[in-house]
Amino acid sequence: MTTGAASRRLLARLRDMMARSAAPLSEVTAVIAAEMVSEVCSVYALRPGEVLELVATHGLRPEAVGRTRLRIGEGLVGLAAATGEVVNLPDAQNHPAYAYRPETGEEPFAALFAVPVRRAGRRLGVLVVQNRAARRHDEDESETLETVATLLAEPLAAMAASDPGGEDLATTLPRHFAAASLVAGLVIGPVVLHGLRPAPKHILADDPLAEQARFEAAAARMRRGLDQMIAASGHLPAGMATRDVLQAYRLVAEDAGWVRRVAERIAAGLSAEAAVQRAASEVRERMRRINDPYLRERLADIEDLAERLLAALDAGATPPLVPAGAILLARRLGPADLLDWHGRGIAGVVVEEASAAGHAAIIARALSLPMLGGVRDVMAAAEAGDLAILDGDEGELILRPADDVRGAYLRAARARAARARAWADLAHAPARTREGTPFRLMINAGLAQEMDALDRVGADGIGLFRTEIAMLARGRLLDVAEQAALYARVLDQARGRPVLFRTLDLGGDKLLPEADAGFAENPAMGWRSLRVGLDRPALLRRQLRALLLAAAGRPLSVMFPMVATIGEFAAARALLLAERARVRPAPARLSIGSMIEVPALLWQIDALLAAADFVSIGSNDLMQFLFAADRGASALAGRYDILAPPILDLLEMLARRAAAARVPLSLCGEAAGEPLVAMVLAVLGITTLSMNAGAVLPVKAALTSVDLAAFRAVLETLRRQAGDVASLRAPLESWAREHDVPL
Ligand code: PEP
Ligand code: MG
């Protein structure tokens, strides 16, 4: 049995031994056995092929070293490695997973304690102690052995790296991951890992009291940061963003057993960083096995707090450099984190948890940053610096690709780059189809940083400015002055080109981190967007005022999202007109428009066209509601197509009615950025399209090269003969390819 003093003595002895370079592991096992009063102490290392090999022992037969091998999951040692959990058994031989290895001579030992050795989520081996007498190791002893396992990570990692078979095969072989494609594009580059800090330089500390003081100072810094967040949330509308969530988070920060456990580890001799990292990795292990969403959330909070604590301990350290063209891998990623990494130069992003990718995906799209979601367990399989291919078109991630695969992708990337260079010349070419139909291509944006794209791609303006993005990026609602400054900058940079500002579209998958919209079974159809604005008019009026102030006498276009009834549009419009009466100078021209994205509006279209100055079809939401198919569900991606005959009928009807009413109509959903869809829309009479900046030139290349009259004839024939086909995409695509239209 070890006491706190014995534990410190063991750790101090081990540290001294390890400081002498290359202390043999057999000596280390002898010291552990002696201090733990155990007859046996053994170390197994993970070897190529997911095999655990006995690499050192005190107490088992020496000839078993290098011979005894277990697969991950085989025997109790393999079980500890497979689950990442401690195995603590007074009578190991009666456990169903017990696997007897005669060469070890272990039959006289009853008690077994096995603790996995891991670093940065990666398995390295297992530390085992065994006793003749049946006994269960108590909490103090468990704690000590887990700390010892942390110390063993260093020599085992070195052993894996110098293995003649290369490193641990699990992290050297190519791995393919099927993923949800959140933003298209191709990136080939080294990976960087989010949230996995490098192993702390010092695992043990000489002075536990000083270390405890560092930990407490960092915890206090972190709590102050949280208090500031809570204070800043004061102006958020009740219900939409109550302080409860933050308060609950703050409570987790305040205590919960984990803070005490960190302190205990420091008292046992670990550095503050190592103690916090151990707590975080334990939490991660538990999260892997928990399905209950509530508990997962709480554990996610703790993991998040551990990250904040490490950052607070690291205050002043410069963040590591990001290699050029790097691909960021993350378990979860907030919008502010993504912006931060983008500023440091990443070229693509891969997130394990697709559901949490909601906000980050919106930002990634805004930044044209290729992104994959739902790539489970990729963090455990990757090492920083591994080469990876992120294929955002096919929804695939390839880690450590084989040379021929890498070669093929590099050729594809070069071809793409050559095509992009050719397209660049198109930016200032006239926007007309071959037989002379004019079209207008605009961009969707949400951040001031995106405005450069207007000139780069020669866009006609901003067809959709998503005002919620800047708030999601900063993680809070902006006040009137902050909003007005942002919108004014956008108008300045647009230099007279139209900007259609859409009022806040929060809710659904776009929640501010501190927002608590309450539990909603179907958040996309819940209390979101304009519904919030109309129920909390002060919030909407503040935004409208900011827009009018930003215009400062210039023309202003404001568009309302998620309008479901004419009454809602009229109420929103009235709020805008009331604000206009108060703001001087009034805009030279005020255009008030509506998104068409709620199906009910389709049956009120004439009334809407009579009331609105312009309308824009939000095909993302319109399609999700028409087909009752969650736009974020990767399992449904591609199942329903905008090129379905009934949808084409619907779009044509909208184009005709808008033209008859002389109300400008555009389409600003993701579909506008697909060259083939853009061609179809042009035939149907929808010639103003707003899309991600990256899509403008490819769409322009298709529209300027197509003979629209011939394409119209094909489309009309297909629509007449459609029968019950679900989509006209395949035959239209074949026609375009046969006629050399670049898709
Ligand atoms: C849409 O729904 O199509 C749209 C453009 O708006 P958002 O994607 O922001 O919901
Ligand atoms: Mg929408």
XYZ file of C-alpha atoms in Angstrom, residues 7-653:
647
model
C 3.885 7.848 -3.969
C 6.002 11.009 -4.088
C 9.093 8.936 -3.331
C 8.312 6.542 -6.202
C 7.752 9.402 -8.618
C 10.920 11.172 -7.505
C 12.974 7.972 -7.935
C 11.530 7.396 -11.379
C 12.189 10.952 -12.401
C 15.815 10.684 -11.330
C 16.186 7.433 -13.212
C 14.608 8.801 -16.364
C 16.683 11.937 -16.214
C 19.735 9.684 -16.563
C 19.240 9.062 -20.219
C 18.058 5.632 -21.272
C 17.499 4.019 -17.891
C 16.566 0.476 -18.902
C 12.878 -0.253 -18.502
C 13.786 -3.383 -16.508
C 15.260 -1.122 -13.795
C 12.145 1.001 -13.915
C 9.925 -2.055 -13.434
C 12.050 -3.178 -10.475
C 11.650 0.199 -8.755
C 7.894 0.235 -9.345
C 7.507 -3.314 -8.012
C 9.511 -2.458 -4.915
C 7.689 0.784 -4.120
C 4.258 -0.674 -4.878
C 5.032 -3.798 -2.847
C 4.127 -5.996 -5.803
C 5.862 -9.168 -6.896
C 5.544 -8.342 -10.581
C 5.734 -5.179 -12.658
C 5.712 -5.427 -16.470
C 5.566 -3.043 -19.384
C 3.980 -3.908 -22.728
C 4.620 -1.721 -25.770
C 2.368 -1.367 -28.792
C 4.214 -2.711 -31.796
C 3.445 -2.625 -35.523
C 0.317 -4.585 -36.364
C -1.605 -3.522 -33.223
C 0.276 -6.047 -31.101
C 1.299 -5.538 -27.475
C 4.712 -6.949 -26.721
C 6.199 -7.558 -23.294
C 9.250 -5.278 -23.320
C 10.273 -5.277 -19.667
C 9.381 -7.184 -16.540
C 10.383 -7.594 -12.974
C 8.971 -10.834 -11.617
C 7.871 -12.713 -14.740
C 10.321 -15.004 -16.530
C 12.927 -12.845 -18.316
C 12.798 -15.075 -21.397
C 9.193 -13.984 -21.971
C 10.453 -10.458 -22.828
C 10.178 -9.949 -26.571
C 8.212 -13.203 -26.895
C 4.924 -12.651 -25.137
C 2.615 -10.857 -27.511
C -1.073 -10.026 -27.249
C -3.430 -8.432 -29.701
C -5.299 -5.303 -28.674
C -8.363 -6.645 -26.866
C -6.733 -10.013 -26.090
C -6.347 -10.915 -22.437
C -6.569 -8.411 -19.609
C -3.587 -6.426 -20.840
C -5.147 -6.208 -24.303
C -8.443 -5.231 -22.673
C -6.837 -2.270 -20.885
C -5.290 -1.121 -24.183
C -8.545 -1.581 -26.110
C -10.784 0.255 -23.657
C -8.263 2.836 -22.499
C -9.393 1.991 -18.968
C -7.691 0.687 -15.871
C -8.268 -3.004 -15.135
C -8.130 -3.599 -11.361
C -8.877 -7.212 -10.347
C -8.210 -9.030 -7.078
C -8.565 -12.403 -8.791
C -7.545 -11.988 -12.405
C -7.590 -15.637 -13.396
C -11.331 -15.862 -12.903
C -11.998 -12.992 -15.287
C -13.432 -14.184 -18.637
C -10.852 -12.128 -20.579
C -7.872 -13.692 -18.757
C -5.425 -15.210 -21.273
C -2.777 -17.525 -19.817
C 0.705 -17.362 -21.315
C 2.812 -20.305 -20.045
C 6.143 -18.688 -20.995
C 5.604 -15.936 -18.436
C 5.199 -18.230 -15.434
C 2.461 -15.980 -14.082
C 0.149 -18.653 -12.669
C 0.894 -17.932 -8.992
C -0.297 -14.315 -9.261
C -3.874 -13.520 -8.338
C -4.204 -9.711 -8.330
C -3.657 -7.714 -11.489
C -3.670 -3.995 -12.092
C -3.240 -2.851 -15.697
C -3.155 0.781 -16.747
C -2.999 1.924 -20.372
C -0.156 4.205 -21.412
C -1.342 6.868 -23.848
C -0.213 10.192 -25.120
C -2.292 12.768 -26.964
C -5.038 10.185 -27.381
C -2.643 7.654 -28.934
C -2.113 4.181 -27.463
C 1.459 3.353 -26.587
C 1.322 0.356 -24.274
C 0.211 -0.975 -20.903
C 1.790 -0.966 -17.444
C 0.899 -3.987 -15.285
C 1.534 -4.858 -11.632
C 0.632 -8.251 -10.165
C 0.501 -9.666 -6.656
C 0.376 -13.185 -5.336
C -2.256 -12.301 -2.778
C -5.751 -11.435 -3.920
C -6.091 -7.680 -3.392
C -7.733 -4.720 -5.042
C -5.578 -1.624 -5.435
C -7.067 1.366 -3.654
C -7.646 4.818 -5.063
C -4.259 6.177 -3.938
C -2.447 3.299 -5.558
C -4.474 3.655 -8.756
C -3.623 7.307 -8.817
C 0.072 6.614 -8.377
C 0.167 3.962 -11.092
C -1.734 6.161 -13.522
C 0.825 8.875 -12.914
C 3.632 6.400 -13.468
C 1.959 5.416 -16.745
C 2.092 9.075 -17.788
C 5.843 9.010 -17.170
C 6.233 5.853 -19.231
C 4.638 7.532 -22.268
C 7.954 9.203 -23.099
C 10.142 6.064 -23.386
C 7.365 4.078 -25.079
C 6.806 6.835 -27.656
C 10.556 6.911 -28.327
C 10.521 3.132 -28.699
C 7.618 3.314 -31.198
C 9.404 5.980 -33.219
C 12.641 3.989 -33.456
C 10.932 0.691 -34.150
C 12.629 -1.026 -37.108
C 9.177 -1.666 -38.556
C 8.674 2.093 -38.594
C 6.482 3.743 -36.022
C 3.393 2.200 -34.641
C 1.811 0.826 -37.786
C -1.568 2.130 -36.744
C -0.222 5.624 -37.257
C 1.882 4.979 -40.332
C -0.421 3.076 -42.670
C -2.731 4.958 -45.016
C -6.244 5.408 -43.631
C -9.383 6.324 -45.561
C -12.303 8.052 -43.876
C -15.681 8.560 -45.474
C -16.971 11.977 -44.475
C -19.795 14.423 -44.922
C -18.650 17.095 -47.330
C -19.431 20.449 -45.713
C -17.452 22.689 -48.077
C -16.160 21.418 -51.427
C -12.562 21.687 -52.551
C -9.316 19.741 -52.560
C -6.415 20.227 -50.149
C -3.214 18.220 -49.899
C -1.106 19.117 -46.901
C 0.220 18.246 -43.460
C -2.266 17.961 -40.606
C -2.343 20.116 -37.507
C -4.407 19.056 -34.507
C -6.804 21.371 -32.695
C -7.039 21.086 -28.939
C -4.242 18.583 -28.611
C -1.412 20.477 -27.134
C 2.058 19.010 -27.323
C 2.982 16.844 -24.329
C 3.994 19.154 -21.484
C 7.730 19.709 -21.297
C 7.735 18.847 -17.609
C 5.585 16.015 -16.403
C 6.866 16.114 -12.849
C 7.380 19.223 -10.771
C 9.897 19.729 -7.983
C 7.705 21.913 -5.870
C 4.083 20.764 -5.620
C 3.119 23.862 -3.644
C 4.413 26.233 -6.331
C 2.718 24.097 -8.952
C -0.565 24.200 -7.062
C -0.255 27.986 -6.904
C 0.279 28.129 -10.715
C -2.771 25.936 -11.196
C -4.901 28.091 -8.910
C -3.782 31.287 -10.620
C -4.622 29.811 -14.019
C -8.001 28.554 -12.755
C -8.742 32.025 -11.380
C -7.793 33.585 -14.743
C -10.075 31.157 -16.502
C -12.965 31.891 -14.111
C -12.504 35.630 -14.599
C -12.770 35.054 -18.346
C -16.018 33.172 -17.813
C -17.374 35.916 -15.554
C -16.682 38.421 -18.293
C -18.592 36.249 -20.738
C -21.521 36.065 -18.315
C -21.506 39.825 -17.806
C -21.376 40.387 -21.575
C -24.414 38.164 -21.998
C -26.524 40.574 -19.936
C -27.921 42.358 -22.973
C -28.968 39.189 -24.711
C -32.709 38.712 -25.002
C -34.193 36.452 -22.373
C -35.023 32.995 -23.639
C -32.851 33.410 -26.698
C -29.682 33.527 -24.692
C -30.214 33.209 -20.986
C -27.322 33.247 -18.640
C -28.256 29.821 -17.338
C -26.052 27.911 -19.701
C -23.062 30.017 -18.835
C -23.852 29.855 -15.155
C -24.010 26.077 -15.346
C -20.696 26.057 -17.171
C -19.292 28.350 -14.512
C -20.414 25.898 -11.826
C -18.580 23.105 -13.579
C -15.538 25.364 -13.575
C -15.994 26.121 -9.895
C -15.754 22.630 -8.635
C -16.872 19.233 -9.801
C -14.579 16.460 -8.608
C -12.262 16.972 -11.541
C -10.702 20.147 -10.172
C -9.949 18.295 -6.938
C -8.468 15.431 -8.898
C -6.179 17.791 -10.719
C -5.024 19.166 -7.374
C -4.433 15.651 -6.042
C -2.246 14.803 -9.001
C -0.225 17.939 -8.459
C 0.182 16.991 -4.819
C 1.475 13.613 -6.001
C 4.215 15.355 -7.984
C 2.815 16.057 -11.476
C 3.234 19.437 -13.142
C 0.035 21.486 -13.431
C -0.063 20.952 -17.222
C 0.395 17.192 -16.928
C -2.276 16.991 -14.214
C -4.813 18.935 -16.287
C -4.005 16.925 -19.421
C -4.553 13.703 -17.528
C -7.935 14.926 -16.351
C -8.832 15.969 -19.907
C -7.806 12.674 -21.442
C -9.791 10.758 -18.838
C -12.831 12.818 -19.739
C -12.264 12.138 -23.427
C -12.095 8.428 -22.732
C -15.378 8.559 -20.843
C -17.008 10.564 -23.615
C -16.183 7.932 -26.181
C -18.458 5.512 -24.352
C -21.358 7.747 -23.375
C -24.378 8.000 -25.605
C -26.588 10.085 -23.384
C -26.541 13.524 -25.034
C -26.966 15.417 -21.748
C -24.032 13.696 -20.074
C -21.914 14.066 -23.189
C -22.603 17.789 -23.123
C -21.510 18.048 -19.497
C -18.350 16.095 -20.206
C -17.757 18.243 -23.268
C -17.915 21.251 -20.955
C -15.235 19.730 -18.763
C -13.053 18.942 -21.752
C -13.517 22.481 -22.952
C -12.645 23.858 -19.525
C -9.500 21.743 -19.413
C -8.516 23.311 -22.733
C -9.120 26.767 -21.316
C -7.085 25.888 -18.248
C -4.170 24.694 -20.368
C -4.398 27.907 -22.355
C -4.400 29.904 -19.119
C -1.342 27.955 -17.883
C 0.325 28.608 -21.189
C -0.450 32.342 -21.195
C 2.273 34.220 -22.973
C 3.481 31.214 -24.965
C 3.426 31.800 -28.706
C 1.182 29.400 -30.604
C 3.081 26.900 -32.756
C 3.543 27.836 -36.406
C 1.146 26.356 -38.914
C 2.838 24.792 -41.937
C 1.718 26.184 -45.298
C -1.418 24.567 -46.675
C -2.137 22.665 -43.455
C -5.324 20.730 -42.806
C -6.798 21.269 -39.359
C -8.235 18.218 -37.573
C -10.577 18.823 -34.640
C -13.023 16.921 -32.490
C -15.285 19.936 -32.212
C -14.631 23.431 -33.395
C -16.259 26.734 -32.535
C -16.583 29.540 -35.071
C -14.104 31.777 -33.246
C -11.553 28.967 -33.149
C -11.970 28.408 -36.856
C -11.414 32.091 -37.621
C -8.361 32.023 -35.423
C -6.874 29.045 -37.282
C -7.800 30.586 -40.612
C -5.803 33.657 -39.628
C -2.845 31.367 -38.979
C -3.006 29.960 -42.491
C -4.829 26.634 -42.576
C -6.135 25.540 -45.990
C -8.795 23.009 -44.971
C -10.611 21.641 -41.931
C -11.870 18.233 -40.781
C -14.167 17.869 -37.761
C -15.024 14.609 -36.012
C -18.474 15.592 -34.805
C -20.632 16.698 -37.703
C -23.455 17.977 -35.525
C -21.112 20.400 -33.808
C -19.786 21.554 -37.135
C -22.875 23.690 -37.697
C -21.364 27.078 -36.912
C -17.900 26.224 -38.039
C -19.263 25.018 -41.377
C -21.031 28.327 -41.947
C -17.777 30.168 -41.340
C -15.791 27.697 -43.445
C -18.208 28.189 -46.319
C -17.934 31.944 -45.945
C -14.161 31.638 -46.146
C -14.268 29.070 -49.001
C -12.314 26.734 -46.741
C -12.796 23.087 -47.797
C -14.329 21.189 -44.880
C -15.339 17.645 -43.967
C -17.541 16.639 -41.032
C -18.487 13.420 -39.283
C -14.981 11.967 -39.547
C -15.062 9.849 -36.424
C -11.869 8.911 -34.572
C -9.632 10.728 -37.004
C -7.792 12.482 -34.179
C -6.675 9.210 -32.627
C -5.451 7.958 -36.006
C -3.439 11.044 -36.934
C -0.181 12.554 -35.783
C 0.641 16.212 -36.288
C 2.592 16.539 -39.516
C 1.069 13.482 -41.234
C 0.300 14.190 -44.867
C -3.406 14.119 -45.718
C -5.693 14.609 -48.679
C -8.967 16.380 -47.954
C -11.356 15.739 -50.818
C -14.326 17.957 -50.143
C -15.958 17.059 -53.454
C -16.156 13.333 -52.794
C -16.395 13.570 -48.987
C -13.206 11.689 -48.290
C -10.149 12.093 -46.123
C -7.026 10.059 -46.817
C -4.401 10.083 -44.085
C -0.837 9.208 -45.060
C -1.765 8.420 -48.670
C 0.333 5.946 -50.615
C 2.634 7.574 -53.197
C 0.515 6.660 -56.211
C -2.640 8.039 -54.572
C -0.841 11.194 -53.629
C 0.472 11.533 -57.184
C -3.000 11.186 -58.666
C -4.420 13.830 -56.341
C -1.518 16.185 -56.995
C -2.204 15.915 -60.727
C -5.888 16.649 -60.065
C -4.937 19.644 -57.916
C -2.641 20.990 -60.659
C -5.382 20.605 -63.271
C -7.753 22.447 -60.982
C -5.277 25.256 -60.422
C -4.762 25.573 -64.196
C -8.516 25.758 -64.697
C -8.784 28.394 -61.960
C -6.096 30.487 -63.700
C -8.033 30.256 -66.960
C -11.207 31.277 -65.163
C -9.526 34.281 -63.590
C -9.581 35.949 -67.011
C -13.336 35.560 -66.989
C -13.779 37.858 -63.986
C -14.171 40.927 -66.152
C -15.720 39.325 -69.233
C -19.293 40.447 -70.037
C -21.920 38.411 -68.207
C -23.913 37.158 -71.193
C -24.705 33.723 -72.504
C -23.531 32.877 -76.036
C -26.762 33.974 -77.644
C -26.876 37.151 -75.562
C -29.020 36.592 -72.442
C -27.604 38.820 -69.686
C -27.162 37.394 -66.169
C -25.963 38.745 -62.817
C -23.717 36.809 -60.485
C -23.445 38.016 -56.913
C -21.769 36.595 -53.855
C -23.000 35.383 -50.498
C -20.939 36.831 -47.663
C -21.002 37.417 -43.929
C -17.614 38.771 -42.946
C -15.874 41.983 -43.936
C -12.840 39.818 -44.871
C -14.835 38.387 -47.763
C -15.324 41.672 -49.555
C -12.047 41.389 -51.510
C -13.696 38.581 -53.422
C -16.069 41.049 -55.115
C -13.297 42.413 -57.340
C -11.373 39.184 -57.565
C -14.260 37.338 -59.197
C -15.889 40.383 -60.791
C -19.177 39.887 -58.928
C -22.117 42.254 -59.377
C -22.640 42.742 -55.654
C -23.602 40.879 -52.502
C -26.829 38.971 -53.127
C -26.978 37.738 -49.550
C -25.148 39.237 -46.600
C -25.771 36.857 -43.680
C -25.572 39.244 -40.732
C -25.551 36.453 -38.159
C -22.157 35.188 -39.261
C -20.117 37.964 -37.681
C -21.964 37.337 -34.419
C -21.456 33.604 -34.590
C -17.804 34.236 -35.281
C -17.449 36.458 -32.230
C -19.709 34.259 -30.148
C -22.004 37.087 -29.064
C -24.509 39.601 -30.335
C -22.932 42.846 -31.491
C -24.285 46.141 -30.226
C -25.654 48.853 -32.519
C -22.342 50.698 -32.902
C -20.409 47.523 -33.655
C -22.989 46.417 -36.187
C -23.157 49.827 -37.851
C -19.363 49.896 -38.197
C -19.327 46.456 -39.806
C -22.169 47.190 -42.248
C -20.646 50.543 -43.176
C -17.342 48.812 -43.965
C -19.197 46.347 -46.181
C -20.984 49.154 -48.056
C -17.720 51.083 -48.436
C -15.988 48.065 -49.911
C -18.915 47.284 -52.221
C -18.322 50.717 -53.812
C -21.852 51.225 -55.069
C -22.581 47.607 -55.973
C -25.810 46.400 -54.334
C -25.614 44.633 -50.975
C -28.700 42.728 -49.813
C -28.388 42.686 -46.034
C -30.398 39.901 -44.489
C -31.521 40.448 -40.907
C -30.441 37.994 -38.200
C -31.170 34.387 -39.067
C -30.252 32.828 -35.733
C -31.695 29.634 -34.326
C -31.907 26.244 -36.023
C -28.320 25.180 -36.538
C -27.091 28.716 -36.012
C -27.088 29.290 -32.280
C -24.775 31.626 -30.501
C -22.587 29.628 -28.113
C -24.184 31.265 -25.111
C -27.697 31.101 -26.494
C -30.264 28.867 -24.947
C -33.288 28.632 -27.176
C -34.631 25.943 -24.888
C -35.129 22.387 -25.998
C -36.576 22.162 -29.482
C -37.405 18.902 -31.159
C -37.090 20.459 -34.628
C -34.961 23.570 -34.211
C -34.975 24.375 -37.943
C -38.728 24.772 -37.674
C -38.658 26.304 -34.251
C -38.410 29.742 -32.743
C -35.784 31.108 -35.065
C -34.883 33.847 -37.446
C -37.540 36.504 -38.134
C -39.816 34.853 -35.559
C -37.339 35.838 -32.856
C -36.994 39.306 -34.372
C -40.744 39.904 -34.326
C -41.223 38.512 -30.811
C -38.253 40.517 -29.525
C -38.645 43.659 -31.611
C -35.974 45.537 -29.663
C -33.365 43.141 -31.027
C -34.558 43.537 -34.611
C -34.963 47.296 -34.317
C -31.415 47.647 -33.057
C -30.194 45.820 -36.112
C -32.364 47.859 -38.478
C -31.091 51.061 -36.875
C -27.503 49.892 -37.325
C -28.176 49.212 -41.012
C -29.718 52.645 -41.548
C -26.832 54.321 -39.716
C -24.339 52.386 -41.819
C -26.039 53.456 -45.047
C -25.594 57.096 -43.989
C -27.696 58.354 -46.873
C -26.595 55.710 -49.397
C -29.104 53.270 -50.958
C -29.910 50.360 -48.623
C -31.443 46.925 -49.250
C -32.757 44.892 -46.329
C -34.121 41.382 -46.660
C -36.067 39.385 -44.082
C -35.445 35.633 -43.656
C -37.920 32.812 -42.917
C -41.004 34.860 -43.754
C -43.995 32.499 -43.531
C -46.933 34.895 -43.836
C -47.594 38.259 -45.446
C -48.422 39.528 -41.971
C -44.890 38.729 -40.791
C -43.382 40.547 -43.734
C -45.631 43.537 -43.157
C -44.750 43.663 -39.450
C -41.020 43.496 -40.160
C -41.333 46.140 -42.870
C -43.228 48.412 -40.468
C -40.397 48.147 -37.924
C -37.898 49.127 -40.611
C -39.998 52.091 -41.739
C -40.378 53.220 -38.126
C -36.608 53.152 -37.686
C -36.132 54.976 -40.966
C -38.243 57.806 -39.636
C -35.771 58.212 -36.746
C -32.414 57.931 -38.480
C -30.852 60.891 -40.302
C -29.782 61.033 -43.029
C -32.348 58.621 -44.420
C -31.083 56.290 -47.147
C -31.318 57.605 -50.715
C -33.410 54.560 -51.524
C -34.669 51.849 -49.186
C -35.497 48.483 -50.780
C -37.259 45.964 -48.577
C -37.260 42.330 -49.622
C -38.127 38.861 -48.484
C -36.515 35.461 -48.691
C -38.719 32.783 -50.203
C -37.758 29.741 -48.169
C -40.913 28.702 -46.294
C -43.282 26.724 -48.545
C -46.413 28.482 -47.218
C -45.286 31.649 -49.013
C -45.702 29.898 -52.363
C -49.461 30.179 -51.950
C -49.247 33.867 -51.016
C -46.840 34.787 -53.750
C -48.887 37.498 -55.449
C -49.534 39.267 -52.171
C -45.847 39.033 -51.316
C -44.805 40.417 -54.706
C -47.213 43.299 -54.200
C -45.644 44.145 -50.843
C -41.920 43.497 -51.442
C -39.385 45.475 -53.468
C -37.425 42.312 -54.258
C -37.449 38.593 -53.363
C -34.775 35.921 -53.171
C -35.287 32.178 -53.165
C -33.449 30.459 -50.299
C -33.241 27.066 -51.894
C -31.416 25.494 -48.935
C -34.341 25.923 -46.591
C -37.035 25.772 -49.267
C -35.805 22.346 -50.388
C -35.460 21.062 -46.829
C -39.024 22.046 -46.015
C -40.511 20.936 -49.345
C -38.995 17.475 -49.087
C -39.077 17.269 -45.266
C -35.364 16.506 -45.457
C -32.956 18.023 -42.940
C -30.428 20.052 -44.929
C -27.671 19.060 -42.500
C -28.293 15.298 -42.554
C -25.456 13.727 -44.484
C -27.511 10.545 -44.926
C -30.009 12.526 -47.019
C -27.486 14.515 -49.054
C -28.193 14.002 -52.750
C -31.470 12.201 -52.142
C -33.702 15.023 -53.322
C -32.642 17.246 -56.160
C -33.470 20.798 -57.119
C -33.482 19.496 -60.705
C -36.610 17.428 -59.957
C -39.395 18.209 -62.472
C -41.891 19.536 -59.886
C -39.267 21.882 -58.428
C -38.453 23.180 -61.908
C -42.180 23.861 -62.436
C -42.269 25.714 -59.149
C -39.183 27.818 -59.924
C -40.536 28.690 -63.339
C -43.835 29.757 -61.809
